[in-house]
Coordinates of C-alpha atoms and ligand atoms in Angstrom, one line a residue:
X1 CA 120.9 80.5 126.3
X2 CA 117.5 81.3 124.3
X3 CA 118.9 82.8 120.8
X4 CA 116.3 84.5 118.6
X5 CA 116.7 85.6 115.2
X6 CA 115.0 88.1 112.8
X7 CA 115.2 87.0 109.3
X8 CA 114.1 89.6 106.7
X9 CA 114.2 89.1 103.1
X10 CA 115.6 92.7 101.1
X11 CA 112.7 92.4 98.7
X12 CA 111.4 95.6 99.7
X13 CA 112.0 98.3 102.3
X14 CA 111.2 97.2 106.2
X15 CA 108.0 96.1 106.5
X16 CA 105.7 97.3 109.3
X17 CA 104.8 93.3 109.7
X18 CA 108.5 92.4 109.8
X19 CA 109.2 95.0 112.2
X20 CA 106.8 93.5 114.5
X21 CA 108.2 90.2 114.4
X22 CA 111.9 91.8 114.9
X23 CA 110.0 93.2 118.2
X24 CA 108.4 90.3 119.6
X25 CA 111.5 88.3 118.5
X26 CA 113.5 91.4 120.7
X27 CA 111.4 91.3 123.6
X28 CA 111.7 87.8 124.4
X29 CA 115.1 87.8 123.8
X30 CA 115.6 90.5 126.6
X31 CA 113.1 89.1 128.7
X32 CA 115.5 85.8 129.1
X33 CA 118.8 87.6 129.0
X34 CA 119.2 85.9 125.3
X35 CA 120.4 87.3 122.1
X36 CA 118.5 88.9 118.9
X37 CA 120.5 88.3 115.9
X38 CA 120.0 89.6 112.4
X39 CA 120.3 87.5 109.5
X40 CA 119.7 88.9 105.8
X41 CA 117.7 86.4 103.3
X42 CA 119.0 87.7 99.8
X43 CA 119.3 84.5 98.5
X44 CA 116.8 85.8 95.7
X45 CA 119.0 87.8 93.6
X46 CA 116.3 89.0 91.4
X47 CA 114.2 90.9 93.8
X48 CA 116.8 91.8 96.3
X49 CA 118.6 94.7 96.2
X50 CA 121.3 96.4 98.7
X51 CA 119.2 99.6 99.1
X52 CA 116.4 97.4 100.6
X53 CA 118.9 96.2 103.2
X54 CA 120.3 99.4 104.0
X55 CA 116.7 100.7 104.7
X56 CA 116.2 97.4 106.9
X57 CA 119.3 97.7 108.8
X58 CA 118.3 101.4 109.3
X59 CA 114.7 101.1 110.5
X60 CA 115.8 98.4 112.6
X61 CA 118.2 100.6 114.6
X62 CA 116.1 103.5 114.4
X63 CA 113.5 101.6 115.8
X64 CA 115.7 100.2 119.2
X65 CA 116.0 96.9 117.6
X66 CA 119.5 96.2 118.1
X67 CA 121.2 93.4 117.7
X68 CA 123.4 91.1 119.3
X69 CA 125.3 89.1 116.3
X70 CA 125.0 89.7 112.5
X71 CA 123.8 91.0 109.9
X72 CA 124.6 87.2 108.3
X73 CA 124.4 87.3 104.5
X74 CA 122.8 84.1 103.4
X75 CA 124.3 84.8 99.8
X76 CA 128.2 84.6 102.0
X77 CA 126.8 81.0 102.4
X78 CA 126.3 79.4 99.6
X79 CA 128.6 76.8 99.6
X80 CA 127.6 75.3 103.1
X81 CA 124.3 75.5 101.6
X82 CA 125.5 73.7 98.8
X83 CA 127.4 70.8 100.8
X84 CA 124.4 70.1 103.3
X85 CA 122.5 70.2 99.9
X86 CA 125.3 67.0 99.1
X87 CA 124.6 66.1 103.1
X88 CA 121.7 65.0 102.2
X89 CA 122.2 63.3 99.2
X90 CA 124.8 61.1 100.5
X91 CA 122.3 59.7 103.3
X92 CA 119.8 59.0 100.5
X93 CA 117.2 61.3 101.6
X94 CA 117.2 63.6 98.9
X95 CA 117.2 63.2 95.1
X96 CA 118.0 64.7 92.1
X97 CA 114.9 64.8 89.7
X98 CA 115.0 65.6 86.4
X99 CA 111.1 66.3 85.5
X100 CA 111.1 69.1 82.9
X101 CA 109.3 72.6 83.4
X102 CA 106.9 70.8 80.6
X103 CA 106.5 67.7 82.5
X104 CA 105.8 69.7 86.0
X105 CA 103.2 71.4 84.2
X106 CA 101.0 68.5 82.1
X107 CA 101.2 66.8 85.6
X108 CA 99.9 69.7 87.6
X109 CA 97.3 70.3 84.7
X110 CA 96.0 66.8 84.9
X111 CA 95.5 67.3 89.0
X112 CA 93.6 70.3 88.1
X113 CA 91.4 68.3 85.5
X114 CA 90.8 65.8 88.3
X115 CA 90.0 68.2 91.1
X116 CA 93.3 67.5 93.2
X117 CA 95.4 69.8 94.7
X118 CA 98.8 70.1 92.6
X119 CA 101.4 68.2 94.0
X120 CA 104.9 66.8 92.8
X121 CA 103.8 62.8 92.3
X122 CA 107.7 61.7 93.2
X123 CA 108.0 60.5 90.0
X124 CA 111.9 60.3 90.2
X125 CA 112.3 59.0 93.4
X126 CA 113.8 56.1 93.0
X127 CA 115.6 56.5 89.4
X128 CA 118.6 54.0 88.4
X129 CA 122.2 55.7 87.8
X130 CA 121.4 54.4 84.4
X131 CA 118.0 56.2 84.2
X132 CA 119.6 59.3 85.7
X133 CA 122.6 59.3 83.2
X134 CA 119.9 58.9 80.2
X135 CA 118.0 62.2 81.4
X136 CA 121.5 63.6 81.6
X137 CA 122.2 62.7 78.1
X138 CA 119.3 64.7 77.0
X139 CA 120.9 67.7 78.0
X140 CA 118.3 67.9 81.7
X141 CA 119.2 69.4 84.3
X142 CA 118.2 68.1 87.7
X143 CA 116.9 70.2 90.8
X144 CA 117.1 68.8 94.5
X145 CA 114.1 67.3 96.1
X146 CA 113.8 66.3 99.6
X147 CA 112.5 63.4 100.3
X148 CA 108.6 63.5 102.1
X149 CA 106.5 60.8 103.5
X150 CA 103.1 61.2 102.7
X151 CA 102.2 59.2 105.9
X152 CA 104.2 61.7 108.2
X153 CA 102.2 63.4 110.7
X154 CA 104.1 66.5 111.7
X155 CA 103.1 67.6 115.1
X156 CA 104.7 70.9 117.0
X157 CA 103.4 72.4 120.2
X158 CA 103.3 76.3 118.9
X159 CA 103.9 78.8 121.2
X160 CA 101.2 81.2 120.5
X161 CA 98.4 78.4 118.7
X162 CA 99.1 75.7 120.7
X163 CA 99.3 72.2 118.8
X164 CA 100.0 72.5 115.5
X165 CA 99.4 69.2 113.3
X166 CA 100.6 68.7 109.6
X167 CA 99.9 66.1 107.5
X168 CA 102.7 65.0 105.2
X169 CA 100.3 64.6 101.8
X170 CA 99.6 68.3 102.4
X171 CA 103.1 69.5 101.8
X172 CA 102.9 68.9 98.0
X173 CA 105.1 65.9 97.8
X174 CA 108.9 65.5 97.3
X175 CA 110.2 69.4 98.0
X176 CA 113.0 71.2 95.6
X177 CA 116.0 72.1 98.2
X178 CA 118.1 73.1 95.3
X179 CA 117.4 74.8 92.0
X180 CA 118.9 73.3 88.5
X181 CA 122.2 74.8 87.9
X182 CA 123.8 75.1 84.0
X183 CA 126.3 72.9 85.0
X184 CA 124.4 70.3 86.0
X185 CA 125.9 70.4 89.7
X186 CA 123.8 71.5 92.7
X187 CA 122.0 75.0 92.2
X188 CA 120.3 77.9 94.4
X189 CA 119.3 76.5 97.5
X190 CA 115.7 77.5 98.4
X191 CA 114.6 79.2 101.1
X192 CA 113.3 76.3 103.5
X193 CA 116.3 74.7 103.7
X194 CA 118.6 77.6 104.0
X195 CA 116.8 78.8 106.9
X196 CA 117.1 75.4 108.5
X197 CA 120.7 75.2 107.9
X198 CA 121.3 78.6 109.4
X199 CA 119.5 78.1 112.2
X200 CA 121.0 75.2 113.4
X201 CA 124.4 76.8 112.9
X202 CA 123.1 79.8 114.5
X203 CA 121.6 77.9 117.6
X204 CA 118.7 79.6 117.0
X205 CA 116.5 78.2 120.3
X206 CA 113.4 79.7 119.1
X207 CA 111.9 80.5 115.8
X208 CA 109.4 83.5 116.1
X209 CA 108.0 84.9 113.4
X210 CA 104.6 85.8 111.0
X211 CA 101.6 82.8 110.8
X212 CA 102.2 82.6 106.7
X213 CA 105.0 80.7 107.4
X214 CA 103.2 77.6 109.5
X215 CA 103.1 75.7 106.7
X216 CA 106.6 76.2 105.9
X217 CA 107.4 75.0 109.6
X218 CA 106.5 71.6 108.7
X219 CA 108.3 71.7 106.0
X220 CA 111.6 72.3 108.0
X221 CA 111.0 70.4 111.0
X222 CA 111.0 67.2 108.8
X223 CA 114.6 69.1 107.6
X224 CA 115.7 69.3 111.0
X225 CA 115.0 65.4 111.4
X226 CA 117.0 64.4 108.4
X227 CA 119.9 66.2 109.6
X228 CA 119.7 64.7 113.4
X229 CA 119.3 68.3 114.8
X230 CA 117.3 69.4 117.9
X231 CA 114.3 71.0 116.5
X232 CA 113.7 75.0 117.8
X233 CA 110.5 76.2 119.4
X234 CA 108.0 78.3 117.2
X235 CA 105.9 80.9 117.7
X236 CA 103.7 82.0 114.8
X237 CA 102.4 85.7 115.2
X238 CA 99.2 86.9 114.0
X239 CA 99.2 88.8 110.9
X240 CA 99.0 92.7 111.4
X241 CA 95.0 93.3 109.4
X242 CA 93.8 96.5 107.9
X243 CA 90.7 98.2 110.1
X244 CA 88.2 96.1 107.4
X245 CA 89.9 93.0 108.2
X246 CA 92.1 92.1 105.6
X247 CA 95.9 91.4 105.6
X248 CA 97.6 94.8 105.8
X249 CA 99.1 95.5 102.1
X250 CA 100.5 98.2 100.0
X251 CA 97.0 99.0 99.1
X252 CA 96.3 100.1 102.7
X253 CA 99.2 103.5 101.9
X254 CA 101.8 103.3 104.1
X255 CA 103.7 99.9 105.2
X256 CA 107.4 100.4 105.7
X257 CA 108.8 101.7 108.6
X258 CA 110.5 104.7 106.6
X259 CA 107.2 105.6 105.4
X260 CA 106.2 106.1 108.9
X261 CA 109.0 107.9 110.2
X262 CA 108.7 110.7 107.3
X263 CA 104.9 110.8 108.3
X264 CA 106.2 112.4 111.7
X265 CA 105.8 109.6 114.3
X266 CA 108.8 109.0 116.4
X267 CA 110.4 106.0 117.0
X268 CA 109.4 105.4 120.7
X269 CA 105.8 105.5 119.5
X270 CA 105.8 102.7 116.9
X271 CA 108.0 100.5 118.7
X272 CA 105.0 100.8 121.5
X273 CA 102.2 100.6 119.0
X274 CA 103.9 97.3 117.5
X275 CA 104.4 95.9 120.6
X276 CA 100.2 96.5 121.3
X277 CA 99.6 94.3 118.0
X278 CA 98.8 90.7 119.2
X279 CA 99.8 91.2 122.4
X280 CA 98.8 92.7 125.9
X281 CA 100.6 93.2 129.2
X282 CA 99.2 91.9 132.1
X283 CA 97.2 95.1 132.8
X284 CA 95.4 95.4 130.1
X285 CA 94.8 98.9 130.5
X286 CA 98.7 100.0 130.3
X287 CA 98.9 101.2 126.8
X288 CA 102.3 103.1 127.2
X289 CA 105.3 101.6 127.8
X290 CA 109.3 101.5 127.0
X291 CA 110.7 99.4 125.1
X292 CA 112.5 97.8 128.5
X293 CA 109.1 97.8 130.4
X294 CA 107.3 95.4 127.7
X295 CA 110.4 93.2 127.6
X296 CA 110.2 92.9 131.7
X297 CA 106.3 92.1 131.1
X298 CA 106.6 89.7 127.6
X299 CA 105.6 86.4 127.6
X300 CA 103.6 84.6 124.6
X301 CA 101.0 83.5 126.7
X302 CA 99.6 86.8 126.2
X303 CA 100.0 87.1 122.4
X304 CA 96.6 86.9 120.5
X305 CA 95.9 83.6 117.8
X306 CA 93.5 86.6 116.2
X307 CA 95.3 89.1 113.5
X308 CA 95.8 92.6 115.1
X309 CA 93.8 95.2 113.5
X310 CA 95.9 98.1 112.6
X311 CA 94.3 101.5 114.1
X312 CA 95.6 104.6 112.9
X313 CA 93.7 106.5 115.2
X314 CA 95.3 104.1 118.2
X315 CA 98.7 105.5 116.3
X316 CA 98.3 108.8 116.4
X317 CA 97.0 108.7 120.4
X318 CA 100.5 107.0 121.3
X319 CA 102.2 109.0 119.1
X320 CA 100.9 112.2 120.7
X321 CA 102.0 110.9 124.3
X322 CA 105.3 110.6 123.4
X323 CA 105.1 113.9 121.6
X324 CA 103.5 115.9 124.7
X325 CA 106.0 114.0 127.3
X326 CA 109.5 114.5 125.0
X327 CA 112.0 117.0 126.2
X328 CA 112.2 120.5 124.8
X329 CA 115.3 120.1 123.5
X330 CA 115.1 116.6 122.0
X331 CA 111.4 117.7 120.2
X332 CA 113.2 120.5 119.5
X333 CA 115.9 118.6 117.5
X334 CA 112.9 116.7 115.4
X335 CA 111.1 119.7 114.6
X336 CA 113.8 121.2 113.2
X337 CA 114.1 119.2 109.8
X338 CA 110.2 120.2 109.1
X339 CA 110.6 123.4 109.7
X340 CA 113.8 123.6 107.3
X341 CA 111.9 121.7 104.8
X342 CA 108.8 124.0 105.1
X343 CA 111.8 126.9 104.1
X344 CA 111.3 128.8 106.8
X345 CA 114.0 131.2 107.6
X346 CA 116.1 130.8 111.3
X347 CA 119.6 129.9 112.1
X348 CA 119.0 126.2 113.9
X349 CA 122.4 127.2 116.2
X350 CA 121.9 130.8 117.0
X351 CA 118.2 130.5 117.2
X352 CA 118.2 127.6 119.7
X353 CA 117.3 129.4 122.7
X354 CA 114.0 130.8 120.5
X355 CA 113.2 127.7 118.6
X356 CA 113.1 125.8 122.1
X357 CA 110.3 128.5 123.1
X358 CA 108.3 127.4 120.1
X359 CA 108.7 123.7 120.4
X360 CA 107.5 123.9 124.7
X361 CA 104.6 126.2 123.1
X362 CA 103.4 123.8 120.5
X363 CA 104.3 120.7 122.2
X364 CA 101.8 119.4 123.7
X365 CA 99.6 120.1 120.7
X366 CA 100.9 117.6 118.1
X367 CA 99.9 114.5 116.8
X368 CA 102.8 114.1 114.8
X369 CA 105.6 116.2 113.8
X370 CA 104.8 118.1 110.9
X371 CA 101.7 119.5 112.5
X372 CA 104.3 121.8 113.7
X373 CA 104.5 123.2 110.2
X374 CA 101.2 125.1 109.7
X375 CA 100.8 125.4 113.6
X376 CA 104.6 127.6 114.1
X377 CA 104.4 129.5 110.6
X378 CA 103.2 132.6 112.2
X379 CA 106.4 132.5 114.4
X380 CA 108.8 132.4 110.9
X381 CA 106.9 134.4 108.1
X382 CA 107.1 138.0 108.3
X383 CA 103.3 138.8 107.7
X384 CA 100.7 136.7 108.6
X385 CA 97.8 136.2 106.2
X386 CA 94.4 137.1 107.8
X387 CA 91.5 134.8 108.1
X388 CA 87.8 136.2 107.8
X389 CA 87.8 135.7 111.3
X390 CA 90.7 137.6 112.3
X391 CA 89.1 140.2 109.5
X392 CA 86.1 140.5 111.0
X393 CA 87.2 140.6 114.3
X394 CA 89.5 143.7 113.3
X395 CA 86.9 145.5 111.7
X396 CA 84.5 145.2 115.1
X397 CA 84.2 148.9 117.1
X398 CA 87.5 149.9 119.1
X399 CA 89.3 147.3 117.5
X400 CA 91.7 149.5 115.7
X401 CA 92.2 151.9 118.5
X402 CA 92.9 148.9 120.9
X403 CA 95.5 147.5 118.5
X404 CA 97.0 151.1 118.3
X405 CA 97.2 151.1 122.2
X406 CA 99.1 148.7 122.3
X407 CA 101.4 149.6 119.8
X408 CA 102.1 152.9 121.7
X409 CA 102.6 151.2 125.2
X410 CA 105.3 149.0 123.4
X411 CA 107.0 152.0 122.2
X412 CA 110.0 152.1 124.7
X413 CA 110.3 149.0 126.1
X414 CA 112.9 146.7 124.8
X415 CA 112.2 144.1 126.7
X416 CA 108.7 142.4 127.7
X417 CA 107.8 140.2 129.7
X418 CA 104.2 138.1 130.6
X419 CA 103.8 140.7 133.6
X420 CA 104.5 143.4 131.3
X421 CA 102.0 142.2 128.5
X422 CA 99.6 142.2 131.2
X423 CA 100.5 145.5 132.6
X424 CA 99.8 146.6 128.9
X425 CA 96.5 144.8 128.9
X426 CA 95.2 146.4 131.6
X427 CA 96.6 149.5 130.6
X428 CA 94.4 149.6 127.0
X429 CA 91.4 148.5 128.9
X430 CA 91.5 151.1 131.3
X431 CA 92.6 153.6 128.7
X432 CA 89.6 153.1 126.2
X433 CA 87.4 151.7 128.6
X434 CA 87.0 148.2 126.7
X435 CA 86.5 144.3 127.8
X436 CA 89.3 142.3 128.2
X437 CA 87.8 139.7 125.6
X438 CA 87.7 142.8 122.9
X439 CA 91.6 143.9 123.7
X440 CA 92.3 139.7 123.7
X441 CA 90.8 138.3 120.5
X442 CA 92.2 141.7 118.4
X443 CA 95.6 141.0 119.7
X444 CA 95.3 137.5 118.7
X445 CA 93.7 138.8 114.9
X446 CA 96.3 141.3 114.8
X447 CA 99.7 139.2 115.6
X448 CA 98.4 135.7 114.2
X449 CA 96.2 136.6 111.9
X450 CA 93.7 134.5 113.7
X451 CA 91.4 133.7 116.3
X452 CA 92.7 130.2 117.5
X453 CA 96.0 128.9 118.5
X454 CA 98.9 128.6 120.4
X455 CA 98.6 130.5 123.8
X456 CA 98.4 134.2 123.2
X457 CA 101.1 135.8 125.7
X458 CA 104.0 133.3 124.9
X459 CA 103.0 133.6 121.4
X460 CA 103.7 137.5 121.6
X461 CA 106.7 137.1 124.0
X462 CA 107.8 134.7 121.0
X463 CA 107.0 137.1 118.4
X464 CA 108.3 140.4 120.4
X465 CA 111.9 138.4 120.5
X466 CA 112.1 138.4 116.6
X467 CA 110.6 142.2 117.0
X468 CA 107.6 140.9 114.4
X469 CA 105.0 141.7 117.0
X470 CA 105.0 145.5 116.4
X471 CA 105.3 145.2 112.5
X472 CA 102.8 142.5 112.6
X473 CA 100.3 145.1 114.7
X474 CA 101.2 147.9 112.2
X475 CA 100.0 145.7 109.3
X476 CA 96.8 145.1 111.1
X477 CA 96.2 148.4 110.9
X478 CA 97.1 149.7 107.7
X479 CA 94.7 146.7 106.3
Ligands
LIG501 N1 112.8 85.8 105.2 C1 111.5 85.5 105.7 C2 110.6 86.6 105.5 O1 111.1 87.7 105.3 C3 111.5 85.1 107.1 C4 111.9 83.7 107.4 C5 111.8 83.3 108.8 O2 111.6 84.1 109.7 O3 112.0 82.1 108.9 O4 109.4 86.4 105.6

């Protein structure tokens, strides 16, 4: 059974790069029948904070990304942590070592001064119990190291990058596992070796996630060898760049998920976007898929060793698909929020029937949600403001008594329809002998207070339902 995990740290709200991993670690789950489970990191209790994880867990299922088993707390397991800390200990592959803060620093100073890259020089390796008990004396307390041969070659065949090869005097010597602690006993475990311990017990199969953490990978396969455990696959994704190249950061505006989703892009349309960055389906030129689909298609032979430029422009092109293909009623349901927000006045119940009308108008216009804001005000406000456009158009010869025409042939009927507001077309035209185009655009100054927009007849049978076409004809006028 393949068992995939996503691992976030709540550090910070959901990233868009840890979202992609959560995908990719999502798709091949499905694609072999396996299971995504979500484990929390917030073993660093200075920079996480429960809000963080709340927005995690909430972009995750907002996204689709649900999962099978978890959320598991790595601060719930700090004690197993602690005893496979003692694990090691006992089998003499692990040390405590007592170098001060100081120490740590004239030693990496001197490395400096020689032109070498700092490194822990395993100085207590191999102290006596009498050594040890001296250092103890002095009132030092010891972290954890793990033990690593400089002459190790770690070698893993990476899913996405192929062979992966790690020399054991590039890890930076002896590693901590376990910070000091006040009472001298085994502290914090650090994050490599928590996240080996939990995925062995979590029979995590395969370990997907970003390409800043190769160098950790060698780190914790030589983990997974000192505790006798089958070592998981890895896949290292490419890292998600800005447009100029660079690894996408909080300078680049928006990163989290939640950022995204109050810029107006829907769910569907990230989750598609993500799944386009570093990898490809088998035809290339498919660009729009569900969630489902990709999984069917997923395989890491066709995820990119290259970073995946992020286009905003790609974005917006998927977002608008999914925008112009939603149903009326579930756009409907998204729009609504923005329009409330923009404080525009309608009763989201009784006005249903009507707001639908809008939303299968505008539709297939937006980009992303709140375009429906500027684009449906003339729909909520009573009067429209008038463009110089819409001004001039009104002040053009037989403008006026075309916009009166009309207003008279409304007189009377209740009810219109698109035959009758051609009927009442024609009806002007013929009456005042004018061109359609003249009776067209001062209908459209006169009711939008513009020259461009939504369609002009569904406009005014939207308008007419509220009765604001008539008023808004009558304010033409008297301007
Ligand atoms: N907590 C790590 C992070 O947020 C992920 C660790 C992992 O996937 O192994 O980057």
């Amino acid at each position: 059974m393949i068992r995939v995990r996503i691992a976030p740290s709540p550090t910070g709200n959901l990233h868009i790069g840890t979202a992609r991993t959560a995908v990719f670690n999502w798709l091949f789950a499905r694609h072999h029948g396996g299971q995504f489970i979500l484990r929390v990191e917030d073993t660093d209790t200075e920079r996480s904070r429960p809000e963080y994880t709340q927005n995690i867990l909430d972009g995750l299922n907002w996204l689709g990304m649900h999962w099978d088993e978890g959320p598991i707390f790595q601060s719930d397991r700090l004690d197993i942590y602690k005893q496979r800390v003692q694990d090691l200990l006992d089998k003499g592959l692990a040390y405590r070592c007592y170098t001060t803060e100081a120490e740590l620093e004239e030693m990496r100073a001197a490395q400096k001064a020689r032109n070498e890259a700092p490194r822990y020089d395993n100085r207590h390796r191999n102290l006596t119990p009498e050594q040890e008990a001296a250092f103890t004396a002095e009132g030092r307390r010891p972290v954890i190291r793990f033990k690593i041969d400089d002459d190790r070659e770690i070698v893993w065949n990476d899913l996405v990058r192929g062979e992966m090869r790690w020399r054991g005097t590039d890890l930076g010597g002896d590693m901590v596992i376990a910070r000091r602690s006040e009472d001298g006993n085994i502290g914090q475990p650090l994050y490599n070796f928590a996240v080996v311990v939990d995925d062995m017990d979590m029979n995590i199969t395969h370990v997907i996630r970003g390409e800043d953490h190769i160098a950790n990978t060698a780190k914790q396969i030589l983990l997974y060898e000192a505790f006798n455990a089958s070592v998981p696959e890895f896949a290292h994704t490419p890292l998600i760049l800005n447009m100029t190249g660079q690894k996408l950061s909080k300078r680049d505006g928006v990163t989290s998920i939640s950022d995204f989703k109050k810029m107006g892009f829907v769910a569907e349309a990230i989750v598609n976007y993500m799944t386009l960055l570093g990898w490809s389906p088998p035809d290339s030129t498919q660009e729009i898929f569900t969630l489902e689909e990709a999984a069917k298609l997923f395989s890491f032979d066709r995820v990119n060793k290259a970073g995946a430029k992020f286009d905003w422009a790609k974005l917006d092109w998927i977002n608008s698909q999914y925008l112009h293909s939603m149903p009326v009623d579930k756009l409907t349901d998204l729009l609504i929020p923005y329009w409330q927000e923009a404080r525009y006045e309608f009763d989201p119940v009784g006005d249903r029937a009507w707001l639908e009308k809008i939303t299968a108008l505008v539709g297939a216009s937006l980009t992303r949600l709140p375009d429906a804001v500027d684009m449906c005000r003339l729909f909520f406000v009573k009067s429209v403001e008038f463009s110089a456009e819409a001004t001039e158009q009104l002040k053009q010869a037989g403008a006026d008594n075309v916009v009166q025409g009309i207003i008279t042939a409304l007189d009377g009927r209740a009810e219109l329809s698109a035959d009758s507001t051609q009927e009442i077309i024609k009806q002007v035209m013929k009456e005042q002998n004018v061109k359609k185009g003249l009776v067209m655009r001062s209908l459209r100054a006169a009711l939008t207070g513009d020259l461009h927009g939504p369609d002009l007849v569904e406009s005014w049978l939207i308008l007419h339902q509220k009765d604001l076409d008539k008023q808004r004809l009558q304010e033409a006028i008297a301007k």
